[in-house]
């Protein structure tokens, strides 16, 4: 596919830094020697930047220091010169208010690192949720040859003989504890077992979704995203990724050669077939914005309506990523839906997507379903419209109680997350399972960072009555490991004066997923009166990253990227070497 003629060493970006007979190149070469490298170790070789998102607080990437060494091994083998560059690790668990607040920060860092250093190709070390879109967004904007090394899911694990899933089971057991059915001692034991190895969350949460998407977009080696982090094949894949990065540098295969409209359509089909995370909608929209490819919520809804869910993986289904790998992994699943894919799409492996699918053998037909026996025939994700969400909202019907997908009930409104935490369990509110819980000011600007608060808690007294799902609405996101009848990404958000801001206790809200409607049952006149009484909250930041974030972040349906980082068709100048 990309059997382009190899470039001459003089055509590499790094040649301008290291290859010329001038003062600056003298300085660069002398500093390579200061680092202990002889001339023949780097002269005339592609420089491969290994963007490592490791740090001590991103436990999903605990194996990344070793994997960086594995990548370097491959780069050396292929005749390249590896340079490891630490970039911000976005830890899903530790970053507050949410790692999403910093996705664009990492994307900017990656873009500028790739632009300023003498890098001919990059290996993007990703895994924990936002690292994948962030580094891909940066690579797209810098448009330097790049390849993704997916970090791989963590090992399957069990507790008291029962399979356990990171993320999804935290919510499940927290609800059990709230219902008084789980002791403190048992809850503490779960801490020892729930995340039992390096690797990202082992469900089809956001991390697994985004690495699968990186693969089907053509930016990672075939089969790489399903490999468990601790499998010996993962180290071999890392080494092969390093070797392929050298080839990409010689052939100058650019991210924008790979990330075409067809590639994004393939990504959306895959998102639906794997029953992937709602977060992928925001990330894919942002990534497409960097590539000047218009993606709308309707693209997601259209493809959802004709794509079956075939991966029987939690939180939609039953199994975890290690089972998916054993059953044949992403390639086997893609083979099942090959008629829905644009198979001529190019990939960084130098092959087409068609060639990457192999023979599509499935080794467990309950984990990866045949088209004749899908987990759901269609409708993994749905896009809603209506007077409560003029610019759209998202729900994951496959992970909700089905009888809630058409629902009408009175609103119980919480003005922000602290208000929700303070009052949700107050029996005086008298909530029933028919209420619709509404959280305001949890969106891109209101929270800020559109955190994963969207699986709003069910009151303890209802949990004790056996209630496990309710209709919940917010302008927040939801963890890819979460589940429930949660309407998310309501746009425009309440903080900027979206209609969600005007909902009051007792208002009737109707949800009709089949009809794609979310309606606040008040008159337009009443809506206008409430709007006229509303005042926008004061901006939270007057300086620093917070101000940049507030000034530039778009709404959920636009991808929450910074406006000035959307591609406008112009080409950024290569840095001069003075
Ligand atoms: Fe890192 Fe779930 S916490 S992927």
XYZ file of C-alpha atoms and ligand atoms in Angstrom:
582
model
C 0.000 0.000 0.000
C 2.702 2.468 1.050
C 5.570 0.990 -0.897
C 6.866 4.453 -1.516
C 10.457 4.941 -2.536
C 12.671 5.357 0.479
C 13.912 8.822 1.083
C 17.590 9.597 1.037
C 19.129 10.377 4.445
C 19.463 14.002 3.336
C 15.666 14.210 3.020
C 15.002 13.308 6.655
C 13.919 16.099 8.996
C 16.734 15.174 11.324
C 19.316 15.828 8.612
C 18.794 19.559 9.080
C 19.786 19.155 12.715
C 22.486 16.522 12.507
C 23.730 16.146 8.982
C 24.922 19.522 7.783
C 28.366 21.050 7.833
C 27.493 24.144 9.811
C 27.738 25.601 13.285
C 24.340 24.391 14.494
C 24.796 20.821 13.298
C 28.206 20.788 14.947
C 26.457 21.700 18.201
C 23.805 19.010 17.805
C 26.321 16.300 16.952
C 28.595 17.270 19.808
C 25.647 16.973 22.224
C 24.770 13.525 20.916
C 28.345 12.587 21.713
C 27.950 14.175 25.148
C 25.110 11.657 25.622
C 27.525 8.839 24.755
C 26.666 8.137 21.114
C 29.338 7.775 18.437
C 28.791 9.341 15.013
C 28.002 6.075 13.282
C 25.261 5.327 15.827
C 23.121 8.255 14.627
C 24.556 9.684 11.394
C 22.220 9.285 8.445
C 19.666 7.305 10.495
C 16.017 8.205 11.068
C 15.480 9.620 14.548
C 12.518 7.877 16.164
C 10.872 9.799 19.009
C 9.298 7.494 21.574
C 6.636 9.541 23.351
C 6.336 7.788 26.698
C 3.320 8.588 28.865
C 4.753 6.725 31.866
C 4.796 8.198 35.360
C 4.445 6.724 38.842
C 0.786 7.774 39.127
C -0.433 6.229 35.904
C -0.520 2.640 37.060
C -2.060 1.423 33.805
C 1.323 2.234 32.233
C 3.469 0.578 34.901
C 5.136 -1.547 32.197
C 5.969 1.374 29.903
C 9.576 1.844 30.981
C 10.285 -1.721 29.852
C 8.156 -1.294 26.740
C 10.156 1.797 25.781
C 13.234 -0.427 25.886
C 11.445 -3.002 23.729
C 10.583 -0.291 21.190
C 14.191 0.942 21.194
C 15.355 -2.598 20.474
C 13.185 -2.630 17.365
C 14.362 0.807 16.274
C 18.031 -0.179 16.587
C 17.362 -3.439 14.713
C 15.833 -1.539 11.799
C 18.666 0.967 11.587
C 17.047 3.897 13.332
C 18.151 6.050 16.240
C 15.659 5.937 19.163
C 15.130 8.874 21.503
C 12.721 8.499 24.417
C 10.774 11.631 25.307
C 8.575 11.666 28.427
C 5.265 13.444 27.914
C 2.419 14.055 30.339
C 0.826 10.822 31.535
C -2.935 11.274 31.836
C -3.896 9.089 34.764
C -7.599 8.359 34.662
C -7.726 7.620 38.347
C -5.535 10.311 39.863
C -6.039 13.482 37.828
C -8.564 16.014 39.124
C -11.009 17.346 38.192
C -10.658 14.816 35.346
C -7.982 13.661 32.925
C -10.194 15.011 30.141
C -9.372 18.534 31.334
C -5.781 17.823 30.234
C -6.367 15.863 26.989
C -5.794 18.983 24.900
C -2.782 19.902 27.048
C -1.102 16.590 26.174
C -2.151 16.952 22.536
C -0.439 20.354 22.411
C 2.640 18.989 24.141
C 2.895 16.089 21.701
C 2.433 18.360 18.700
C 5.130 20.754 19.823
C 7.562 18.009 20.868
C 7.219 16.437 17.432
C 7.636 19.775 15.738
C 10.569 21.168 17.647
C 12.831 18.119 17.946
C 14.677 16.367 15.106
C 12.118 13.569 14.919
C 11.549 11.671 11.683
C 8.866 9.361 13.067
C 7.188 8.871 16.435
C 5.994 5.946 18.498
C 2.996 6.994 20.578
C 2.839 4.969 23.810
C -0.823 5.029 24.805
C -3.279 3.122 26.961
C -5.090 4.851 29.814
C -8.151 6.537 28.361
C -7.189 10.029 27.167
C -3.599 9.245 26.207
C -4.723 7.678 22.922
C -6.784 10.561 21.534
C -4.372 13.146 22.925
C -1.287 11.728 21.228
C -3.156 11.031 17.999
C -4.475 14.609 17.968
C -0.948 15.933 18.480
C 0.475 13.664 15.782
C -2.268 14.707 13.369
C -1.545 18.377 13.891
C 2.233 17.982 13.664
C 1.717 15.544 10.758
C 4.954 13.722 11.474
C 4.989 9.955 10.667
C 3.626 8.186 13.744
C 2.629 4.765 14.972
C 0.651 3.841 18.080
C 1.869 1.280 20.615
C -1.260 0.244 22.519
C -0.511 -0.420 26.191
C -2.758 -3.477 26.359
C -5.451 -4.447 28.855
C -4.649 -5.732 32.338
C -5.022 -9.411 33.286
C -8.354 -10.974 34.025
C -8.851 -11.384 37.750
C -11.294 -12.871 40.224
C -12.503 -12.442 43.782
C -14.076 -15.218 45.848
C -14.144 -17.337 42.700
C -16.087 -14.752 40.681
C -14.578 -12.963 37.662
C -13.873 -9.324 38.428
C -13.634 -6.361 36.062
C -11.841 -3.118 36.830
C -14.139 -0.131 36.545
C -17.467 -1.845 35.947
C -17.343 -3.915 39.130
C -16.321 -0.916 41.204
C -19.672 0.654 40.368
C -21.504 -2.627 40.893
C -19.998 -3.358 44.309
C -20.290 0.285 45.400
C -24.021 -0.002 44.718
C -24.087 -3.262 46.703
C -22.322 -1.538 49.572
C -24.793 1.332 49.367
C -27.583 -1.216 49.563
C -25.980 -2.652 52.726
C -25.179 -5.992 51.096
C -21.378 -5.774 51.187
C -19.282 -5.542 54.366
C -16.419 -3.099 54.893
C -14.071 -6.074 55.048
C -15.216 -7.405 51.687
C -14.981 -3.936 50.159
C -11.342 -3.702 51.338
C -10.561 -7.142 49.900
C -11.766 -5.918 46.529
C -9.016 -3.284 46.562
C -6.459 -6.090 46.466
C -7.962 -7.793 43.443
C -9.705 -5.303 41.181
C -6.588 -4.150 39.268
C -4.236 -7.100 39.334
C -1.555 -6.266 36.763
C -0.147 -3.476 34.600
C -2.357 -2.528 31.676
C -5.426 -0.429 31.101
C -8.921 -1.354 32.293
C -9.846 -4.795 31.015
C -13.431 -4.089 29.995
C -14.479 -2.503 26.713
C -14.196 0.845 28.465
C -12.700 3.965 26.972
C -9.112 2.692 26.974
C -9.909 -0.550 25.125
C -12.256 1.332 22.819
C -9.699 3.966 21.878
C -6.836 1.542 21.287
C -9.120 -0.622 19.128
C -10.036 2.528 17.241
C -6.357 3.444 16.817
C -5.840 0.029 15.239
C -8.801 0.191 12.871
C -7.903 3.761 11.950
C -4.722 2.213 10.610
C -2.380 3.797 13.155
C -1.288 0.654 15.047
C -0.020 -2.741 13.921
C -2.702 -5.351 13.126
C -3.702 -7.255 16.255
C -1.771 -4.972 18.591
C -4.689 -3.445 20.498
C -6.081 -6.742 21.816
C -2.787 -8.030 23.240
C -2.825 -8.155 27.058
C -0.169 -5.935 28.631
C 1.616 -8.792 30.380
C 1.568 -11.266 27.482
C 5.079 -11.895 26.125
C 3.691 -11.041 22.708
C 3.205 -7.484 23.939
C 6.952 -6.932 24.197
C 7.393 -8.460 20.757
C 4.696 -6.175 19.377
C 6.467 -3.158 20.923
C 9.686 -4.139 19.204
C 7.884 -4.621 15.871
C 6.298 -1.192 16.348
C 9.774 0.310 16.704
C 10.902 -1.392 13.518
C 7.847 -0.150 11.620
C 8.439 3.399 12.852
C 11.791 3.373 11.059
C 10.074 2.266 7.864
C 7.477 5.053 8.219
C 10.292 7.572 8.561
C 12.050 6.382 5.408
C 8.810 6.367 3.411
C 7.446 9.552 4.996
C 4.005 8.064 5.646
C 2.092 10.890 7.331
C -0.842 10.623 9.757
C -2.993 12.546 7.307
C -2.233 9.916 4.637
C -3.840 7.339 6.927
C -6.532 9.257 8.821
C -8.941 9.833 5.966
C -12.722 10.040 5.941
C -12.828 6.293 5.197
C -10.638 5.588 8.210
C -12.938 7.577 10.490
C -16.009 5.785 9.113
C -14.257 2.479 9.848
C -13.576 3.706 13.377
C -17.258 4.497 13.954
C -18.376 1.111 12.604
C -15.893 -0.552 14.937
C -16.980 1.571 17.893
C -20.510 0.268 17.420
C -19.550 -3.359 16.809
C -17.417 -3.554 19.938
C -20.117 -1.864 22.050
C -17.526 0.799 22.820
C -17.439 3.807 25.073
C -19.561 6.913 24.549
C -16.368 8.898 25.145
C -15.096 7.807 21.745
C -17.674 10.103 20.138
C -16.053 13.158 21.696
C -12.518 11.973 20.927
C -13.180 10.954 17.318
C -14.898 14.276 16.663
C -11.881 16.133 18.040
C -9.422 14.007 16.066
C -11.392 14.505 12.855
C -11.341 18.248 13.528
C -7.553 18.101 13.494
C -7.683 16.431 10.072
C -10.285 18.749 8.502
C -12.768 15.892 8.289
C -16.269 16.959 9.327
C -17.872 14.383 11.623
C -21.292 14.999 13.120
C -23.318 13.229 15.766
C -25.592 12.102 12.930
C -22.675 10.141 11.436
C -22.465 8.170 14.672
C -26.214 7.621 14.875
C -26.500 6.588 11.216
C -23.750 3.993 11.538
C -25.065 2.792 14.903
C -28.417 2.008 13.306
C -26.926 -0.472 10.849
C -24.072 -2.017 12.854
C -24.546 -5.022 15.133
C -22.793 -5.321 18.488
C -20.676 -8.463 18.241
C -18.260 -8.132 21.169
C -19.799 -9.695 24.258
C -17.653 -7.593 26.569
C -18.410 -5.737 29.744
C -19.988 -3.304 30.433
C -22.384 -4.164 27.573
C -21.813 -7.924 27.725
C -20.190 -10.551 29.918
C -16.479 -10.991 29.199
C -13.239 -9.026 29.518
C -10.451 -8.125 27.119
C -8.312 -11.195 27.853
C -11.256 -13.323 26.720
C -11.541 -11.149 23.604
C -7.861 -11.744 22.829
C -8.221 -15.509 23.337
C -11.293 -15.523 21.090
C -9.396 -13.983 18.181
C -9.306 -10.296 19.084
C -10.187 -7.274 17.027
C -9.147 -8.772 13.693
C -11.609 -11.645 14.093
C -14.390 -9.231 14.981
C -13.616 -6.915 12.065
C -13.709 -9.854 9.687
C -17.323 -10.435 10.719
C -18.290 -6.907 9.695
C -16.009 -6.575 6.689
C -18.948 -5.704 4.430
C -19.504 -2.566 6.559
C -15.885 -1.419 6.388
C -13.924 0.515 3.805
C -11.400 -2.230 3.289
C -9.105 -0.312 0.961
C -8.175 2.100 3.753
C -4.419 2.322 4.166
C -2.621 1.501 7.401
C 0.813 2.229 8.818
C 1.663 -1.457 8.427
C 1.994 -0.760 4.721
C -1.060 -2.900 4.071
C -4.744 -2.215 3.535
C -7.321 -2.900 6.220
C -8.484 -5.831 4.062
C -5.057 -7.432 4.263
C -4.923 -6.892 8.035
C -8.046 -8.905 8.773
C -6.460 -12.272 8.054
C -8.757 -15.270 7.998
C -10.984 -13.920 10.784
C -11.019 -17.146 12.770
C -13.066 -16.958 15.976
C -12.148 -19.319 18.815
C -15.059 -18.540 21.134
C -18.367 -17.698 19.536
C -19.877 -16.457 22.763
C -17.195 -13.773 23.219
C -17.099 -12.699 19.570
C -20.525 -13.320 18.162
C -21.394 -14.236 14.610
C -23.611 -11.871 12.649
C -26.398 -14.430 13.025
C -26.228 -14.187 16.831
C -25.292 -10.615 17.824
C -25.274 -9.179 21.338
C -27.584 -6.482 19.914
C -28.702 -6.336 16.322
C -28.024 -2.562 16.135
C -27.966 0.540 18.285
C -24.912 0.378 20.512
C -25.056 4.158 20.934
C -27.831 6.597 20.139
C -27.883 10.332 19.550
C -30.823 12.245 20.992
C -32.280 15.595 19.964
C -35.029 17.723 21.437
C -35.638 20.960 23.281
C -33.456 19.777 26.176
C -30.443 19.119 23.937
C -30.659 21.217 20.745
C -27.089 20.285 19.795
C -27.468 16.663 20.791
C -26.973 14.208 23.605
C -25.780 10.626 23.740
C -27.008 7.428 25.392
C -25.708 3.847 25.333
C -28.933 1.810 25.053
C -27.075 -1.498 25.006
C -25.867 -0.889 28.571
C -29.202 0.315 29.996
C -32.292 -1.391 31.399
C -34.392 -1.758 28.288
C -37.688 -0.669 29.837
C -36.166 2.728 30.623
C -35.441 3.525 26.999
C -38.939 4.951 26.718
C -39.674 6.810 29.911
C -41.527 9.832 31.225
C -41.004 11.124 34.730
C -40.562 14.117 37.048
C -37.147 15.754 37.279
C -35.076 15.842 40.456
C -32.537 18.588 39.807
C -29.083 19.040 41.301
C -27.361 22.290 40.424
C -23.820 20.857 40.500
C -21.841 17.843 41.684
C -21.357 18.998 45.302
C -25.118 19.545 45.512
C -25.691 16.035 44.159
C -23.311 14.484 46.680
C -24.848 16.414 49.549
C -28.500 15.615 48.851
C -28.904 12.506 46.711
C -29.305 10.129 49.660
C -31.652 12.393 51.605
C -34.881 10.383 52.022
C -36.761 13.670 52.368
C -36.438 14.123 48.597
C -38.768 11.158 48.245
C -37.401 10.001 44.901
C -38.882 6.961 43.210
C -37.504 4.812 40.421
C -39.644 6.848 38.018
C -37.882 10.118 38.769
C -35.386 11.491 36.264
C -32.217 12.613 38.031
C -30.740 15.743 36.455
C -27.257 17.110 37.096
C -26.413 20.618 35.870
C -23.027 22.338 35.464
C -21.023 19.165 34.837
C -20.054 19.882 31.219
C -16.887 20.963 29.424
C -16.859 24.396 31.114
C -19.240 23.919 34.010
C -17.353 21.188 35.850
C -14.843 21.929 34.221
C -13.506 19.191 31.962
C -16.763 17.268 31.322
C -15.870 14.650 33.962
C -17.157 11.097 34.079
C -19.921 11.900 36.540
C -22.729 10.909 34.158
C -23.609 7.620 35.860
C -25.332 9.648 38.550
C -25.734 7.788 41.843
C -29.030 6.145 42.641
C -30.237 7.078 46.161
C -29.245 4.512 48.766
C -32.815 3.994 49.861
C -33.770 3.050 46.302
C -30.770 0.732 46.019
C -32.015 -0.976 49.165
C -35.366 -1.450 47.448
C -33.569 -3.226 44.601
C -33.544 -0.360 42.083
C -30.434 -0.681 39.888
C -31.121 1.715 37.016
C -32.917 5.021 36.543
C -33.017 7.648 33.807
C -30.261 10.126 34.558
C -29.372 13.219 32.521
C -26.316 15.449 32.597
C -23.905 17.400 30.461
C -21.104 15.210 31.845
C -19.509 12.130 30.290
C -19.633 8.611 31.683
C -16.766 6.209 32.187
C -16.602 3.629 29.442
C -16.815 1.031 32.188
C -20.121 2.472 33.453
C -23.648 1.494 32.526
C -27.236 2.543 32.944
C -29.920 4.700 31.304
C -27.647 7.735 31.437
C -28.147 10.557 28.964
C -24.768 12.219 28.512
C -22.988 15.084 26.742
C -26.133 17.258 26.717
C -25.233 20.123 24.426
C -25.095 23.036 24.792
C -24.174 22.522 28.415
C -25.979 24.232 31.256
C -23.014 26.448 32.215
C -23.280 28.327 28.907
C -27.064 28.590 29.102
C -28.160 25.379 27.435
C -31.745 24.352 28.237
C -30.480 21.879 30.852
C -29.829 24.951 33.014
C -33.549 25.740 33.091
C -34.887 22.395 34.317
C -36.658 22.642 37.676
C -37.737 20.041 40.208
C -40.951 18.352 39.133
C -40.713 19.255 35.429
C -41.731 16.311 33.298
C -38.987 14.924 31.070
C -39.617 12.335 28.406
C -37.003 10.060 26.889
C -37.720 8.141 23.690
C -34.569 6.422 22.489
C -36.227 4.735 19.519
C -37.568 8.131 18.423
C -34.210 9.771 19.322
C -36.000 12.372 21.444
C -35.295 14.023 24.776
C -37.965 16.509 25.725
C -38.521 18.907 28.591
C -42.287 19.197 28.696
C -42.631 22.919 29.216
C -43.883 25.504 26.742
C -41.477 27.532 24.637
C -42.837 30.628 26.390
C -41.948 29.170 29.794
C -38.510 28.205 28.497
C -37.920 31.803 27.374
C -38.989 33.180 30.753
C -36.590 30.891 32.562
C -33.842 31.820 30.113
C -34.379 35.539 30.777
C -33.982 34.964 34.542
C -30.750 32.990 34.107
C -27.335 34.577 34.581
C -24.096 33.016 33.451
C -21.732 32.046 36.264
C -18.453 33.914 36.570
C -15.491 32.349 34.732
C -13.470 30.294 37.192
C -9.997 31.210 35.962
C -8.284 34.466 35.087
C -4.846 33.070 34.272
C -2.854 30.013 33.282
C -4.055 26.813 31.671
C -7.498 27.246 33.202
C -8.018 30.509 31.332
C -6.824 29.002 28.070
C -9.168 26.077 28.635
C -12.138 28.335 29.372
C -11.483 30.653 26.466
C -10.994 27.919 23.883
C -12.859 24.698 24.690
C -15.695 23.738 22.392
C -18.882 21.928 23.384
C -19.234 18.138 23.544
C -20.796 17.773 20.089
C -17.762 19.589 18.673
C -15.222 17.350 20.441
C -14.195 19.644 23.342
C -11.010 20.541 21.488
C -9.439 23.991 21.667
C -10.838 26.139 18.864
C -7.441 27.352 17.748
C -6.204 23.767 17.333
C -8.852 22.758 14.803
C -7.246 22.457 11.430
C -8.070 25.371 9.148
C -6.212 23.969 6.175
C -3.078 25.979 6.746
C 0.247 24.248 7.134
C 2.310 25.102 10.149
C 5.813 26.184 9.321
C 8.625 23.817 10.141
C 10.806 25.314 12.845
C 13.861 27.046 11.497
C 17.232 26.129 12.875
C 18.894 29.382 13.667
Fe -6.400 3.591 33.196
Fe -9.009 2.612 33.373
S -7.810 3.680 34.875
S -7.676 2.709 31.701
